[in-house]
Amino acid sequence: MTMKTPVLQMKGVTKSFGGLRALIDVDLELYPDEILAIVGDNGAGKSTLIKVLTGIYQADSGTTELNGQPANIKSRQDSLEVGIATVYQDLGLVDTLSAAPNIFLGDEPKKKILGLPFIDNEKMRRDAEEILHTKVGVALPNPDEPIRDYSGGQRQAVAIARAVRANDIHVLVMDEPTAALGPEETKNTLELIKTVRGRGTPIILISHNLDHVFSVADRVQVMRGGMRAGVVEAAKSNKQEVLGLIVGSELQEAS
Ligand SMILES: Nc1ncnc2c1ncn2[C@@H]1O[C@H](COP(=O)(O)OP(=O)(O)O)[C@@H](O)[C@H]1O
Ligand SMILES: [Mg+2]
C-alpha cells in the first residue's frame, strides 16, 4: 500500500432518503496522481457518494478532508471552491460555440474599451489553447469551429479543460465518461483520462465497464448495497475478483 497522504479522504459517510439507507458508513481515499474507479451495481450508492462529495446532497454524518484539512461542502459552489471539479455524462457544452468560449463559459476574460467591459476573445483563445495543451495534452485542429463538429473525444477534451481550468483543482470527478461513446472515441477518452492524471490531477472515475476500469484505474473501490464492499489495486486484481465484490459472492471458476 502507498504511504502517501490522500488528497481526498471521506470518512464514515452515511446518507438516507426516508427509510432507504443509500450510504452506510462509507470511506473513500484518493491519493495524488491516481485514478480511482468506483464501481457497483445500479443502486449501490455510487452517484449518491459523488453527490455528497460535490455538495449536491448533504450527508447525515461523515466527514470530507482535502489535503488533510476538513472541507465543509454544503453546495456545488462549495465543492468547486475547495477544488473538486466534475465532468458530467452530458458534458454540458454549448454546441454552437467553439472550444474557448465553452471552456470559459460564464467566466470569460474581460478587457475594457472606452471604460466598457468586453470579452477579451484573443486572451480567451490563447488561455484555452494553453489549458488544453498543459492540462489535457491535446491541440484542437480548428479552434474556431463550433464544437458540434467535434468528435466525441474532442468534446470530452473541451469538457475536461473547462473542469480543470482553475489552478487549484485537486480532484476531477468523471461520471460514466465512456457510456455513450463508440469504440474509437472510448479509446481516445481513456487515453485523455490517463493524460490528465499524468499532468497532475487525480481522478475519480465512475464506470460500470470493467474493461474500461482495468485499462485506466490504479485502484478500484467497489460499492454494494450502500457500503464499501472492497478496494483493490488494479494491477494486483482482475475483473473476476471485482465482479465477486460487486455481486457479493465468490463467482464460480470461469476463465
Ligand atoms: N434523491 C433520491 N431520493 C430517494 N432515493 C434516492 C435518491 N437518490 C438515490 N436514491 C436511492 O439511493 C440508492 C443508491 O442510489 P445511487 O447512488 O443512485 O446508486 P448508483 O449510482 O450506484 O446506481 C438507490 O436505492 C436509489 O434509489
Ligand atoms: Mg448512478
Tab-separated table of N, CA and C in Angstrom, residues 108-217:
chain	number	residue	atom	x	y	z
A	108	GLU	N	-15.649	34.539	-18.715
A	108	GLU	CA	-14.757	34.938	-19.795
A	108	GLU	C	-13.828	36.068	-19.354
A	109	PRO	N	-12.548	36.015	-19.813
A	109	PRO	CA	-11.661	37.152	-19.522
A	109	PRO	C	-12.188	38.417	-20.207
A	110	LYS	N	-12.107	39.530	-19.472
A	110	LYS	CA	-12.670	40.782	-19.994
A	110	LYS	C	-11.559	41.796	-20.247
A	111	LYS	N	-11.828	42.694	-21.186
A	111	LYS	CA	-10.978	43.879	-21.332
A	111	LYS	C	-11.907	45.084	-21.436
A	112	LYS	N	-11.368	46.255	-21.112
A	112	LYS	CA	-12.212	47.454	-21.166
A	112	LYS	C	-11.884	48.275	-22.398
A	113	ILE	N	-12.942	48.638	-23.111
A	113	ILE	CA	-12.783	49.540	-24.246
A	113	ILE	C	-13.654	50.756	-23.962
A	114	LEU	N	-13.036	51.924	-23.927
A	114	LEU	CA	-13.748	53.158	-23.550
A	114	LEU	C	-14.502	52.976	-22.246
A	115	GLY	N	-13.875	52.253	-21.306
A	115	GLY	CA	-14.461	52.070	-19.988
A	115	GLY	C	-15.519	50.984	-19.910
A	116	LEU	N	-15.850	50.352	-21.034
A	116	LEU	CA	-16.883	49.307	-21.013
A	116	LEU	C	-16.247	47.919	-21.098
A	117	PRO	N	-16.758	46.943	-20.327
A	117	PRO	CA	-16.169	45.602	-20.363
A	117	PRO	C	-16.600	44.816	-21.604
A	118	PHE	N	-15.622	44.267	-22.305
A	118	PHE	CA	-15.887	43.360	-23.418
A	118	PHE	C	-15.127	42.059	-23.186
A	119	ILE	N	-15.647	40.969	-23.753
A	119	ILE	CA	-14.908	39.707	-23.665
A	119	ILE	C	-13.613	39.849	-24.451
A	120	ASP	N	-12.512	39.459	-23.815
A	120	ASP	CA	-11.217	39.524	-24.486
A	120	ASP	C	-11.010	38.209	-25.249
A	121	ASN	N	-11.516	38.179	-26.486
A	121	ASN	CA	-11.514	36.937	-27.259
A	121	ASN	C	-10.111	36.393	-27.520
A	122	GLU	N	-9.175	37.319	-27.766
A	122	GLU	CA	-7.811	36.867	-28.057
A	122	GLU	C	-7.185	36.176	-26.853
A	123	LYS	N	-7.354	36.802	-25.682
A	123	LYS	CA	-6.799	36.215	-24.461
A	123	LYS	C	-7.502	34.896	-24.148
A	124	MET	N	-8.825	34.889	-24.339
A	124	MET	CA	-9.594	33.678	-24.045
A	124	MET	C	-9.099	32.517	-24.918
A	125	ARG	N	-8.858	32.809	-26.187
A	125	ARG	CA	-8.403	31.786	-27.106
A	125	ARG	C	-6.989	31.292	-26.746
A	126	ARG	N	-6.107	32.247	-26.414
A	126	ARG	CA	-4.743	31.872	-26.003
A	126	ARG	C	-4.775	31.021	-24.735
A	127	ASP	N	-5.559	31.472	-23.749
A	127	ASP	CA	-5.631	30.746	-22.478
A	127	ASP	C	-6.234	29.346	-22.679
A	128	ALA	N	-7.237	29.272	-23.547
A	128	ALA	CA	-7.877	27.974	-23.801
A	128	ALA	C	-6.872	26.999	-24.407
A	129	GLU	N	-6.089	27.489	-25.375
A	129	GLU	CA	-5.090	26.623	-26.008
A	129	GLU	C	-4.045	26.162	-25.009
A	130	GLU	N	-3.670	27.095	-24.129
A	130	GLU	CA	-2.683	26.786	-23.093
A	130	GLU	C	-3.199	25.700	-22.136
A	131	ILE	N	-4.451	25.838	-21.715
A	131	ILE	CA	-5.033	24.852	-20.796
A	131	ILE	C	-5.138	23.486	-21.469
A	132	LEU	N	-5.619	23.501	-22.717
A	132	LEU	CA	-5.741	22.233	-23.450
A	132	LEU	C	-4.370	21.567	-23.583
A	133	HIS	N	-3.359	22.396	-23.853
A	133	HIS	CA	-2.020	21.865	-24.055
A	133	HIS	C	-1.413	21.346	-22.746
A	134	THR	N	-1.453	22.188	-21.704
A	134	THR	CA	-0.714	21.816	-20.493
A	134	THR	C	-1.475	20.842	-19.608
A	135	LYS	N	-2.796	20.962	-19.534
A	135	LYS	CA	-3.524	20.141	-18.574
A	135	LYS	C	-4.188	18.926	-19.196
A	136	VAL	N	-4.541	19.025	-20.479
A	136	VAL	CA	-5.270	17.921	-21.101
A	136	VAL	C	-4.411	17.213	-22.149
A	137	GLY	N	-3.346	17.896	-22.587
A	137	GLY	CA	-2.419	17.264	-23.517
A	137	GLY	C	-2.942	17.118	-24.931
A	138	VAL	N	-3.811	18.039	-25.365
A	138	VAL	CA	-4.287	17.985	-26.747
A	138	VAL	C	-4.208	19.364	-27.399
A	139	ALA	N	-4.111	19.346	-28.723
A	139	ALA	CA	-4.260	20.560	-29.511
A	139	ALA	C	-5.451	20.314	-30.423
A	140	LEU	N	-6.406	21.220	-30.444
A	140	LEU	CA	-7.572	21.034	-31.307
A	140	LEU	C	-7.242	21.541	-32.701
A	141	PRO	N	-7.584	20.775	-33.736
A	141	PRO	CA	-7.196	21.122	-35.096
A	141	PRO	C	-7.719	22.480	-35.546
A	142	ASN	N	-8.974	22.772	-35.265
A	142	ASN	CA	-9.519	24.054	-35.682
A	142	ASN	C	-10.262	24.714	-34.534
A	143	PRO	N	-9.563	25.579	-33.795
A	143	PRO	CA	-10.147	26.156	-32.577
A	143	PRO	C	-11.349	27.063	-32.841
A	144	ASP	N	-11.580	27.470	-34.098
A	144	ASP	CA	-12.710	28.361	-34.369
A	144	ASP	C	-13.990	27.615	-34.713
A	145	GLU	N	-13.859	26.320	-34.924
A	145	GLU	CA	-15.003	25.507	-35.306
A	145	GLU	C	-15.992	25.377	-34.143
A	146	PRO	N	-17.302	25.466	-34.402
A	146	PRO	CA	-18.253	25.165	-33.319
A	146	PRO	C	-18.069	23.713	-32.883
A	147	ILE	N	-18.201	23.452	-31.602
A	147	ILE	CA	-17.856	22.114	-31.130
A	147	ILE	C	-18.866	21.056	-31.552
A	148	ARG	N	-19.975	21.476	-32.174
A	148	ARG	CA	-20.916	20.465	-32.689
A	148	ARG	C	-20.236	19.596	-33.746
A	149	ASP	N	-19.194	20.140	-34.402
A	149	ASP	CA	-18.475	19.381	-35.428
A	149	ASP	C	-17.343	18.539	-34.852
A	150	TYR	N	-17.140	18.600	-33.540
A	150	TYR	CA	-16.054	17.852	-32.922
A	150	TYR	C	-16.423	16.386	-32.750
A	151	SER	N	-15.397	15.554	-32.656
A	151	SER	CA	-15.612	14.145	-32.333
A	151	SER	C	-15.928	14.024	-30.840
A	152	GLY	N	-16.412	12.848	-30.448
A	152	GLY	CA	-16.725	12.614	-29.035
A	152	GLY	C	-15.519	12.830	-28.131
A	153	GLY	N	-14.341	12.391	-28.598
A	153	GLY	CA	-13.128	12.546	-27.788
A	153	GLY	C	-12.718	14.003	-27.642
A	154	GLN	N	-12.873	14.764	-28.734
A	154	GLN	CA	-12.532	16.192	-28.679
A	154	GLN	C	-13.484	16.940	-27.748
A	155	ARG	N	-14.754	16.528	-27.757
A	155	ARG	CA	-15.728	17.161	-26.855
A	155	ARG	C	-15.365	16.866	-25.396
A	156	GLN	N	-14.949	15.630	-25.150
A	156	GLN	CA	-14.501	15.284	-23.795
A	156	GLN	C	-13.340	16.177	-23.383
A	157	ALA	N	-12.416	16.400	-24.324
A	157	ALA	CA	-11.234	17.221	-24.018
A	157	ALA	C	-11.657	18.634	-23.617
A	158	VAL	N	-12.636	19.183	-24.329
A	158	VAL	CA	-13.120	20.530	-24.020
A	158	VAL	C	-13.797	20.544	-22.642
A	159	ALA	N	-14.607	19.518	-22.375
A	159	ALA	CA	-15.312	19.452	-21.085
A	159	ALA	C	-14.315	19.304	-19.926
A	160	ILE	N	-13.271	18.502	-20.147
A	160	ILE	CA	-12.253	18.320	-19.103
A	160	ILE	C	-11.482	19.626	-18.904
A	161	ALA	N	-11.126	20.283	-20.015
A	161	ALA	CA	-10.393	21.552	-19.918
A	161	ALA	C	-11.210	22.563	-19.119
A	162	ARG	N	-12.507	22.596	-19.361
A	162	ARG	CA	-13.346	23.515	-18.597
A	162	ARG	C	-13.321	23.154	-17.110
A	163	ALA	N	-13.402	21.841	-16.832
A	163	ALA	CA	-13.455	21.408	-15.431
A	163	ALA	C	-12.153	21.717	-14.691
A	164	VAL	N	-11.011	21.540	-15.356
A	164	VAL	CA	-9.722	21.686	-14.658
A	164	VAL	C	-9.064	23.045	-14.915
A	165	ARG	N	-9.818	23.986	-15.475
A	165	ARG	CA	-9.279	25.291	-15.857
A	165	ARG	C	-8.637	26.020	-14.670
A	166	ALA	N	-9.318	25.992	-13.544
A	166	ALA	CA	-8.770	26.698	-12.372
A	166	ALA	C	-7.466	26.043	-11.935
A	167	ASN	N	-6.555	26.831	-11.372
A	167	ASN	CA	-5.246	26.317	-10.997
A	167	ASN	C	-5.280	25.417	-9.783
A	168	ASP	N	-6.281	25.626	-8.947
A	168	ASP	CA	-6.296	24.931	-7.667
A	168	ASP	C	-7.282	23.775	-7.651
A	169	ILE	N	-7.414	23.089	-8.777
A	169	ILE	CA	-8.259	21.896	-8.813
A	169	ILE	C	-7.482	20.728	-8.200
A	170	HIS	N	-8.046	20.100	-7.192
A	170	HIS	CA	-7.383	18.982	-6.519
A	170	HIS	C	-7.889	17.632	-6.979
A	171	VAL	N	-9.133	17.596	-7.439
A	171	VAL	CA	-9.789	16.328	-7.766
A	171	VAL	C	-10.688	16.539	-8.985
A	172	LEU	N	-10.596	15.613	-9.949
A	172	LEU	CA	-11.539	15.634	-11.068
A	172	LEU	C	-12.431	14.397	-10.969
A	173	VAL	N	-13.731	14.618	-10.961
A	173	VAL	CA	-14.692	13.522	-10.901
A	173	VAL	C	-15.302	13.344	-12.286
A	174	MET	N	-15.274	12.119	-12.806
A	174	MET	CA	-15.879	11.851	-14.114
A	174	MET	C	-16.933	10.766	-13.960
A	175	ASP	N	-18.159	11.111	-14.313
A	175	ASP	CA	-19.283	10.202	-14.153
A	175	ASP	C	-19.585	9.522	-15.491
A	176	GLU	N	-19.265	8.258	-15.601
A	176	GLU	CA	-19.551	7.457	-16.797
A	176	GLU	C	-19.125	8.154	-18.104
A	177	PRO	N	-17.859	8.566	-18.230
A	177	PRO	CA	-17.467	9.346	-19.409
A	177	PRO	C	-17.529	8.565	-20.723
A	178	THR	N	-17.480	7.246	-20.644
A	178	THR	CA	-17.454	6.472	-21.898
A	178	THR	C	-18.803	5.839	-22.216
A	179	ALA	N	-19.819	6.141	-21.401
A	179	ALA	CA	-21.098	5.426	-21.537
A	179	ALA	C	-21.729	5.571	-22.919
A	180	ALA	N	-21.599	6.758	-23.525
A	180	ALA	CA	-22.317	6.996	-24.780
A	180	ALA	C	-21.385	7.002	-25.996
A	181	LEU	N	-20.163	6.477	-25.858
A	181	LEU	CA	-19.174	6.606	-26.929
A	181	LEU	C	-18.945	5.298	-27.683
A	182	GLY	N	-18.592	5.420	-28.958
A	182	GLY	CA	-18.188	4.261	-29.751
A	182	GLY	C	-16.788	3.820	-29.353
A	183	PRO	N	-16.329	2.686	-29.932
A	183	PRO	CA	-15.042	2.113	-29.526
A	183	PRO	C	-13.848	3.047	-29.706
A	184	GLU	N	-13.782	3.748	-30.838
A	184	GLU	CA	-12.637	4.621	-31.106
A	184	GLU	C	-12.628	5.813	-30.142
A	185	GLU	N	-13.800	6.398	-29.945
A	185	GLU	CA	-13.918	7.541	-29.033
A	185	GLU	C	-13.660	7.117	-27.589
A	186	THR	N	-14.077	5.913	-27.269
A	186	THR	CA	-13.825	5.394	-25.932
A	186	THR	C	-12.332	5.294	-25.686
A	187	LYS	N	-11.628	4.752	-26.687
A	187	LYS	CA	-10.176	4.611	-26.574
A	187	LYS	C	-9.523	5.976	-26.378
A	188	ASN	N	-9.940	6.960	-27.176
A	188	ASN	CA	-9.382	8.311	-27.048
A	188	ASN	C	-9.663	8.902	-25.677
A	189	THR	N	-10.882	8.692	-25.208
A	189	THR	CA	-11.262	9.276	-23.920
A	189	THR	C	-10.483	8.632	-22.779
A	190	LEU	N	-10.276	7.326	-22.844
A	190	LEU	CA	-9.497	6.655	-21.800
A	190	LEU	C	-8.057	7.165	-21.809
A	191	GLU	N	-7.514	7.402	-23.023
A	191	GLU	CA	-6.168	7.988	-23.130
A	191	GLU	C	-6.134	9.375	-22.491
A	192	LEU	N	-7.177	10.145	-22.780
A	192	LEU	CA	-7.296	11.501	-22.248
A	192	LEU	C	-7.292	11.478	-20.719
A	193	ILE	N	-8.027	10.545	-20.159
A	193	ILE	CA	-8.116	10.435	-18.697
A	193	ILE	C	-6.736	10.141	-18.112
A	194	LYS	N	-5.994	9.258	-18.783
A	194	LYS	CA	-4.649	8.938	-18.294
A	194	LYS	C	-3.715	10.141	-18.413
A	195	THR	N	-3.877	10.890	-19.516
A	195	THR	CA	-3.038	12.083	-19.692
A	195	THR	C	-3.307	13.098	-18.594
A	196	VAL	N	-4.581	13.328	-18.300
A	196	VAL	CA	-4.937	14.326	-17.284
A	196	VAL	C	-4.368	13.906	-15.921
A	197	ARG	N	-4.487	12.638	-15.604
A	197	ARG	CA	-3.884	12.127	-14.370
A	197	ARG	C	-2.370	12.351	-14.395
A	198	GLY	N	-1.756	12.051	-15.541
A	198	GLY	CA	-0.308	12.219	-15.684
A	198	GLY	C	0.138	13.667	-15.544
A	199	ARG	N	-0.764	14.600	-15.868
A	199	ARG	CA	-0.433	16.028	-15.726
A	199	ARG	C	-0.732	16.537	-14.318
A	200	GLY	N	-1.084	15.635	-13.413
A	200	GLY	CA	-1.131	16.038	-12.008
A	200	GLY	C	-2.503	16.179	-11.374
A	201	THR	N	-3.578	15.812	-12.078
A	201	THR	CA	-4.895	15.884	-11.452
A	201	THR	C	-5.391	14.469	-11.150
A	202	PRO	N	-5.521	14.113	-9.868
A	202	PRO	CA	-6.068	12.788	-9.561
A	202	PRO	C	-7.548	12.729	-9.932
A	203	ILE	N	-8.005	11.542	-10.292
A	203	ILE	CA	-9.341	11.396	-10.890
A	203	ILE	C	-10.145	10.314	-10.178
A	204	ILE	N	-11.409	10.619	-9.938
A	204	ILE	CA	-12.377	9.602	-9.529
A	204	ILE	C	-13.227	9.305	-10.749
A	205	LEU	N	-13.211	8.047	-11.160
A	205	LEU	CA	-13.903	7.639	-12.375
A	205	LEU	C	-15.035	6.684	-12.013
A	206	ILE	N	-16.258	7.100	-12.289
A	206	ILE	CA	-17.394	6.205	-12.069
A	206	ILE	C	-17.673	5.494	-13.377
A	207	SER	N	-17.708	4.175	-13.327
A	207	SER	CA	-17.933	3.436	-14.560
A	207	SER	C	-18.496	2.079	-14.216
A	208	HIS	N	-19.336	1.515	-15.089
A	208	HIS	CA	-19.641	0.128	-14.836
A	208	HIS	C	-19.097	-0.783	-15.924
A	209	ASN	N	-18.161	-0.253	-16.709
A	209	ASN	CA	-17.484	-1.101	-17.679
A	209	ASN	C	-16.121	-1.514	-17.111
A	210	LEU	N	-16.026	-2.780	-16.700
A	210	LEU	CA	-14.801	-3.220	-16.014
A	210	LEU	C	-13.601	-3.271	-16.949
A	211	ASP	N	-13.828	-3.438	-18.254
A	211	ASP	CA	-12.699	-3.369	-19.193
A	211	ASP	C	-12.105	-1.965	-19.178
A	212	HIS	N	-12.985	-0.959	-19.217
A	212	HIS	CA	-12.505	0.428	-19.180
A	212	HIS	C	-11.810	0.697	-17.851
A	213	VAL	N	-12.435	0.226	-16.777
A	213	VAL	CA	-11.873	0.439	-15.448
A	213	VAL	C	-10.465	-0.137	-15.366
A	214	PHE	N	-10.308	-1.382	-15.797
A	214	PHE	CA	-8.986	-2.006	-15.674
A	214	PHE	C	-7.972	-1.443	-16.658
A	215	SER	N	-8.432	-0.769	-17.723
A	215	SER	CA	-7.446	-0.190	-18.642
A	215	SER	C	-6.895	1.143	-18.131
A	216	VAL	N	-7.553	1.792	-17.174
A	216	VAL	CA	-7.018	3.084	-16.693
A	216	VAL	C	-6.809	3.194	-15.178
A	217	ALA	N	-7.584	2.457	-14.387
A	217	ALA	CA	-7.604	2.747	-12.950
A	217	ALA	C	-6.370	2.202	-12.234
